[in-house]
Coordinates of C-alpha atoms in Angstrom, one line a residue:
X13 CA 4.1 32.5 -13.0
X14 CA 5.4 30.5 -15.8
X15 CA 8.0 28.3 -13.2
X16 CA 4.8 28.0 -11.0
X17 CA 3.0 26.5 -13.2
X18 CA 5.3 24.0 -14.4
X19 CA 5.7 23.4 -11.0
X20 CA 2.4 22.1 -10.2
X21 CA 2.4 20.1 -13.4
X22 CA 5.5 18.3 -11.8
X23 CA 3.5 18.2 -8.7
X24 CA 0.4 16.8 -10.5
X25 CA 2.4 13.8 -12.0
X26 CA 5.0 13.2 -8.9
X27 CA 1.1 12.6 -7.6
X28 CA -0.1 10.2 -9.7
X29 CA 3.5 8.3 -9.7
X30 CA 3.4 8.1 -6.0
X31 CA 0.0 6.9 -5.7
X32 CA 1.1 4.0 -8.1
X33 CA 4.5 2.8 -7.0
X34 CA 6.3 5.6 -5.9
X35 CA 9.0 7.7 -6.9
X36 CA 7.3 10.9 -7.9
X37 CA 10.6 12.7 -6.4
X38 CA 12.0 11.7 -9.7
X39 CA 9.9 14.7 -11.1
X40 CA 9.1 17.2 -8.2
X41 CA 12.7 17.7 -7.0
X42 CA 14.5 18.2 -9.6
X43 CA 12.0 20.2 -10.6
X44 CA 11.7 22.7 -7.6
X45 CA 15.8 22.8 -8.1
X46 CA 15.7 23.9 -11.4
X47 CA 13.1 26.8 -10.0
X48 CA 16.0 28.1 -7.7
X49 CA 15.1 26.5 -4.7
X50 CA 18.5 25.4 -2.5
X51 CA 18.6 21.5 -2.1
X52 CA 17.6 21.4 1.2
X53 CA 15.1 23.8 0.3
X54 CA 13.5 21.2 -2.8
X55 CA 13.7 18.3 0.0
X56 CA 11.8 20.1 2.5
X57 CA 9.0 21.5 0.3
X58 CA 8.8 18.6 -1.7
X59 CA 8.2 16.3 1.6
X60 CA 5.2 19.2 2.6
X61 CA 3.3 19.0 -1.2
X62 CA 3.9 15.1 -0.9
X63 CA 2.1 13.8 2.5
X64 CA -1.0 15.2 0.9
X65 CA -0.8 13.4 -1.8
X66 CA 0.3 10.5 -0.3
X67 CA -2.0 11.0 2.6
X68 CA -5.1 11.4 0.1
X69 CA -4.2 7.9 -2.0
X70 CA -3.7 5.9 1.4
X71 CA -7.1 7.1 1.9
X72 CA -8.4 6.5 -1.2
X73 CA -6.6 2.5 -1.1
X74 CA -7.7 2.0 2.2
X75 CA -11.7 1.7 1.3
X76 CA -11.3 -0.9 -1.1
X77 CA -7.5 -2.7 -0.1
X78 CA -8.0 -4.3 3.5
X79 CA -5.4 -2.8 5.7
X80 CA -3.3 -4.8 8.3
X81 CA -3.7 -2.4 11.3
X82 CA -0.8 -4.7 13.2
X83 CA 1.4 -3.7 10.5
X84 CA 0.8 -0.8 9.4
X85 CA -0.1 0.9 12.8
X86 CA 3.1 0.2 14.8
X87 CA 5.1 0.6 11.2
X88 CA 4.0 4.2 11.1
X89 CA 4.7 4.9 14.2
X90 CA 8.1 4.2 14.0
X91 CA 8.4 5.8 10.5
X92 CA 7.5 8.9 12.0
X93 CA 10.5 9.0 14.6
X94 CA 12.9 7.3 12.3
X95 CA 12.4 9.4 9.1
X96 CA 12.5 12.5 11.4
X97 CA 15.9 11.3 12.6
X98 CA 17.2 10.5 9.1
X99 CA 16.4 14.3 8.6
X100 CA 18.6 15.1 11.6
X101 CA 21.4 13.8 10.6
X102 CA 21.2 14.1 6.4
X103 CA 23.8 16.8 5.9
X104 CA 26.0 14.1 7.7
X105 CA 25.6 11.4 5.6
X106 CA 27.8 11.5 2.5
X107 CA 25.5 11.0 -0.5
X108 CA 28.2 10.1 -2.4
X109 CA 27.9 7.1 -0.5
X110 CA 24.2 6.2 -0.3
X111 CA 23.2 6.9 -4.1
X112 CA 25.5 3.9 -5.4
X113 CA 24.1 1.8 -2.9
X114 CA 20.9 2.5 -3.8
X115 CA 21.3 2.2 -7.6
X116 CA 22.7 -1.5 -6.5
X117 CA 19.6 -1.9 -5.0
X118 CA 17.4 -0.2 -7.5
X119 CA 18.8 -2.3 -9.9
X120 CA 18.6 -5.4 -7.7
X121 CA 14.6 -4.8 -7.7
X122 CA 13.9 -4.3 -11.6
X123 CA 15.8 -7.5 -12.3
X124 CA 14.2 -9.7 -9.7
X125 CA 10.7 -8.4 -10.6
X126 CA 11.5 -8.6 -14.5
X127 CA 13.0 -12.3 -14.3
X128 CA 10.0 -13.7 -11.3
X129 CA 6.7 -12.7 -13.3
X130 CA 4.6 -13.8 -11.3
X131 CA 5.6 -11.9 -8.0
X132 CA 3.4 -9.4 -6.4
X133 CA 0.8 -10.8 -8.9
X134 CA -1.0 -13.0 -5.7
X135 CA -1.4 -12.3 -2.4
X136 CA 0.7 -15.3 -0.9
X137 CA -1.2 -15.4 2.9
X138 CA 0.7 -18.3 4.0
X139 CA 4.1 -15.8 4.3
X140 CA 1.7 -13.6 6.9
X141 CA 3.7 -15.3 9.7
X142 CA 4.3 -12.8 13.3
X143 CA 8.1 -13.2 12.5
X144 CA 7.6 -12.1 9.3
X145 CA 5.0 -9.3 10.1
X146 CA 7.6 -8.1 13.1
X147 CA 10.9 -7.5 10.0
X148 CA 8.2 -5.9 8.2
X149 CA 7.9 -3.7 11.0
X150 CA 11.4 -3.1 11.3
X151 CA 12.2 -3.0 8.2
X152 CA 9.8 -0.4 6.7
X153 CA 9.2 1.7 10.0
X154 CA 12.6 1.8 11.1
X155 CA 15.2 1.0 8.0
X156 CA 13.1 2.5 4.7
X157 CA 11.8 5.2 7.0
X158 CA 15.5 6.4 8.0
X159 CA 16.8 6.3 4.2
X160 CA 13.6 8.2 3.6
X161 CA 14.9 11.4 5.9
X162 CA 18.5 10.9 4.7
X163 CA 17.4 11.0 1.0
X164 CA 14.2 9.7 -0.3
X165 CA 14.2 8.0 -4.0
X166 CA 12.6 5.5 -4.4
X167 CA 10.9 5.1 -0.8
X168 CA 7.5 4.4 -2.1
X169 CA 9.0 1.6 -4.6
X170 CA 10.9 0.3 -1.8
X171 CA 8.0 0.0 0.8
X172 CA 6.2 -2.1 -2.1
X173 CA 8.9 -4.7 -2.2
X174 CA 9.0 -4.8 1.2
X175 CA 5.7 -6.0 2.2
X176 CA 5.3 -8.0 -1.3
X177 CA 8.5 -9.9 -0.5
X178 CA 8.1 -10.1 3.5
X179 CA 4.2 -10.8 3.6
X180 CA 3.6 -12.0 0.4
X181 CA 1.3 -9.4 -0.6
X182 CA -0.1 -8.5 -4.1
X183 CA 1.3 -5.5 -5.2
X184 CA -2.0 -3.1 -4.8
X185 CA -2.0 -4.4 -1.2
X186 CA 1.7 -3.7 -1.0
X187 CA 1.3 -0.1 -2.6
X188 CA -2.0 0.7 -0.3
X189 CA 0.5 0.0 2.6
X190 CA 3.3 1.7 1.5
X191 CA 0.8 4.7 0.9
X192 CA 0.4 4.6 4.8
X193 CA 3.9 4.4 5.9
X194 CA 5.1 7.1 3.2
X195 CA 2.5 9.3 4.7
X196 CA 4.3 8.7 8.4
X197 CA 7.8 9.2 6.8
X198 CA 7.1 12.9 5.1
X199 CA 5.4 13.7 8.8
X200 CA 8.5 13.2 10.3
X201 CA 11.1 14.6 7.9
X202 CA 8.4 17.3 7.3
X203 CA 8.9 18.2 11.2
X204 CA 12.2 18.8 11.3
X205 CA 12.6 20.6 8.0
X206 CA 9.9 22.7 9.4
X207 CA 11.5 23.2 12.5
X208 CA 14.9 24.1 10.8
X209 CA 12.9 26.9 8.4
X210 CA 13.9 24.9 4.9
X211 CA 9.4 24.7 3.9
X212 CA 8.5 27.3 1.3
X213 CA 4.7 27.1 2.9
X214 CA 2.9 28.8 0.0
X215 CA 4.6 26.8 -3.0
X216 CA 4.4 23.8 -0.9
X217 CA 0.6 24.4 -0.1
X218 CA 0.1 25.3 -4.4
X219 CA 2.1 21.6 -5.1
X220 CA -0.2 20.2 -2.9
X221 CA -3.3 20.3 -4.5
X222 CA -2.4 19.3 -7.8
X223 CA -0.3 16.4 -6.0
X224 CA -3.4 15.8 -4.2
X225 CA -5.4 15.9 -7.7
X226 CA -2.5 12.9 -9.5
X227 CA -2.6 10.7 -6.3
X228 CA -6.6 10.6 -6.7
X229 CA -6.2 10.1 -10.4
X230 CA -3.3 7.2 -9.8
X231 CA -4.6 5.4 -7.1
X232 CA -8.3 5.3 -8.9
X233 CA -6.0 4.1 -12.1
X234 CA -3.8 1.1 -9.5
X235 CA -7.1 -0.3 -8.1
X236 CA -8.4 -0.6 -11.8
X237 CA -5.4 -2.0 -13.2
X238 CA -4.5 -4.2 -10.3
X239 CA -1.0 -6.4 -9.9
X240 CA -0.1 -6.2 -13.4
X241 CA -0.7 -2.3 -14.3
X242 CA 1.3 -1.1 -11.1
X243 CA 3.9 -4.3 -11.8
X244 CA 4.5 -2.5 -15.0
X245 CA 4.8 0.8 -13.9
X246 CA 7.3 0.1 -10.8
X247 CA 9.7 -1.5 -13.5
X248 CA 9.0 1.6 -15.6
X249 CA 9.6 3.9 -12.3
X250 CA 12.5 1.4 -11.0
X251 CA 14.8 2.0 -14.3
X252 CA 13.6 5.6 -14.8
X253 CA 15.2 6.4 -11.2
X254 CA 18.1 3.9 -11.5
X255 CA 19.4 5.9 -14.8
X256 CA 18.7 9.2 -13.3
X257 CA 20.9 8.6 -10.2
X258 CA 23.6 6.8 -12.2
X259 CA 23.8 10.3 -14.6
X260 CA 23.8 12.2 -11.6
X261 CA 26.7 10.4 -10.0
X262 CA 29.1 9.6 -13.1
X263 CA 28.2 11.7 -16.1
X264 CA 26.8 15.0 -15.1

């Protein structure tokens, strides 16, 4: 009872972290690890408790954040299919591989977002060209989306920079977005996690509902605080994930 617990209060604020900038696998996995659960296991359940919470903040953005349905329709579409094949293929990949790369990148963000104040602070509608909306496309439904089934940290942050830095968009615009597509992603890892019999249903369904409850509380919180309170957090979330995987990888 007691692990249950604690797991739901990891669910409650991987909820709220989500909702915000993303990155609440930085506390729900390694929590449902240190519950017992096999790694493929934590993925899998994780990815079930998440797309309600994500689900119930892209709701929650999308009545006060105006949504680009050329975007974010066809981007989901292909997150679906392409996070679903990233699942397919994850115990291929070597993560011993793709977690320096994506400390680089980690890194990469916090330091361009620290040193250019001002981005994601503006919507910039000029950038909102249809060469520009089309890599957006690609980039989030098909690239993001596919690290998202191989491995997932840091997908939600990653989305954000994406449309802020292709489309110019404000960062709540850019997280209500993301919201969307991360939604798509868990579907299709979800799927064939589900298919394979990794989902712990009943934990998963528990997680939910207190995810459900922090991605209510965070979004409510990012549409409040606007471009600066979620600019602050993402650096916050950004370094928090960067030292996490760089411990993983060279000191533990």
């Amino acid at each position: 009872m007691a692990e249950i617990v604690l797991l739901c209060v990891a669910a409650t604020g991987a909820g709220w972290v989500d909702a915000v900038v993303g990155g609440g696998g930085l506390l729900q996995l390694p929590a449902l690890i240190m519950a017992g659960l096999s790694p493929v296991q934590a993925l899998a359940t994780n990815k079930f408790a998440a797309i309600f919470g994500t689900a119930s903040a892209a709701v929650t953005y999308a009545r006060t954040t105006k949504i680009d349905r050329r975007v974010a329709v066809p981007a989901g579409l292909g997150a679906v299919v392409f996070a679903g094949l990233g699942a397919s293929v994850a115990a291929a990949i070597s993560r011993d591989v793709l977690i320096p790369l994506v400390m680089i990148a980690l890194v990469g963000v916090a330091l361009f977002v620290t040193f250019r104040p001002a981005f994601g602070t503006h919507p910039q509608s000029h950038l909102r060209t249809r060469a520009r909306a089309l890599t957006a496309i690609a980039v989030t439904g098909a690239g993001v989306a596919f690290y998202d089934g191989i491995l997932g940290p840091g997908t939600g942050t990653f989305l954000i920079i994406s449309f802020t830095m292709i489309l110019g968009m404000d960062f709540v615009a850019g997280s209500a977005h993301s919201k969307i597509i991360n939604s798509c992603t868990n579907l299709g890892a979800l799927l064939v996690f589900a298919y394979q019999g990794h989902v712990l249903w009943l934990l998963g369904l528990a997680m939910a509902v207190c995810n459900i409850a922090g991605a209510q509380l965070g979004a409510r919180m990012a549409l409040r605080g606007g471009a600066g309170f979620v600019r602050a957090v993402l650096l916050c979330v950004v370094v928090a994930m960067a030292a996490k995987l760089g411990y993983e990888t060279f000191l533990a």
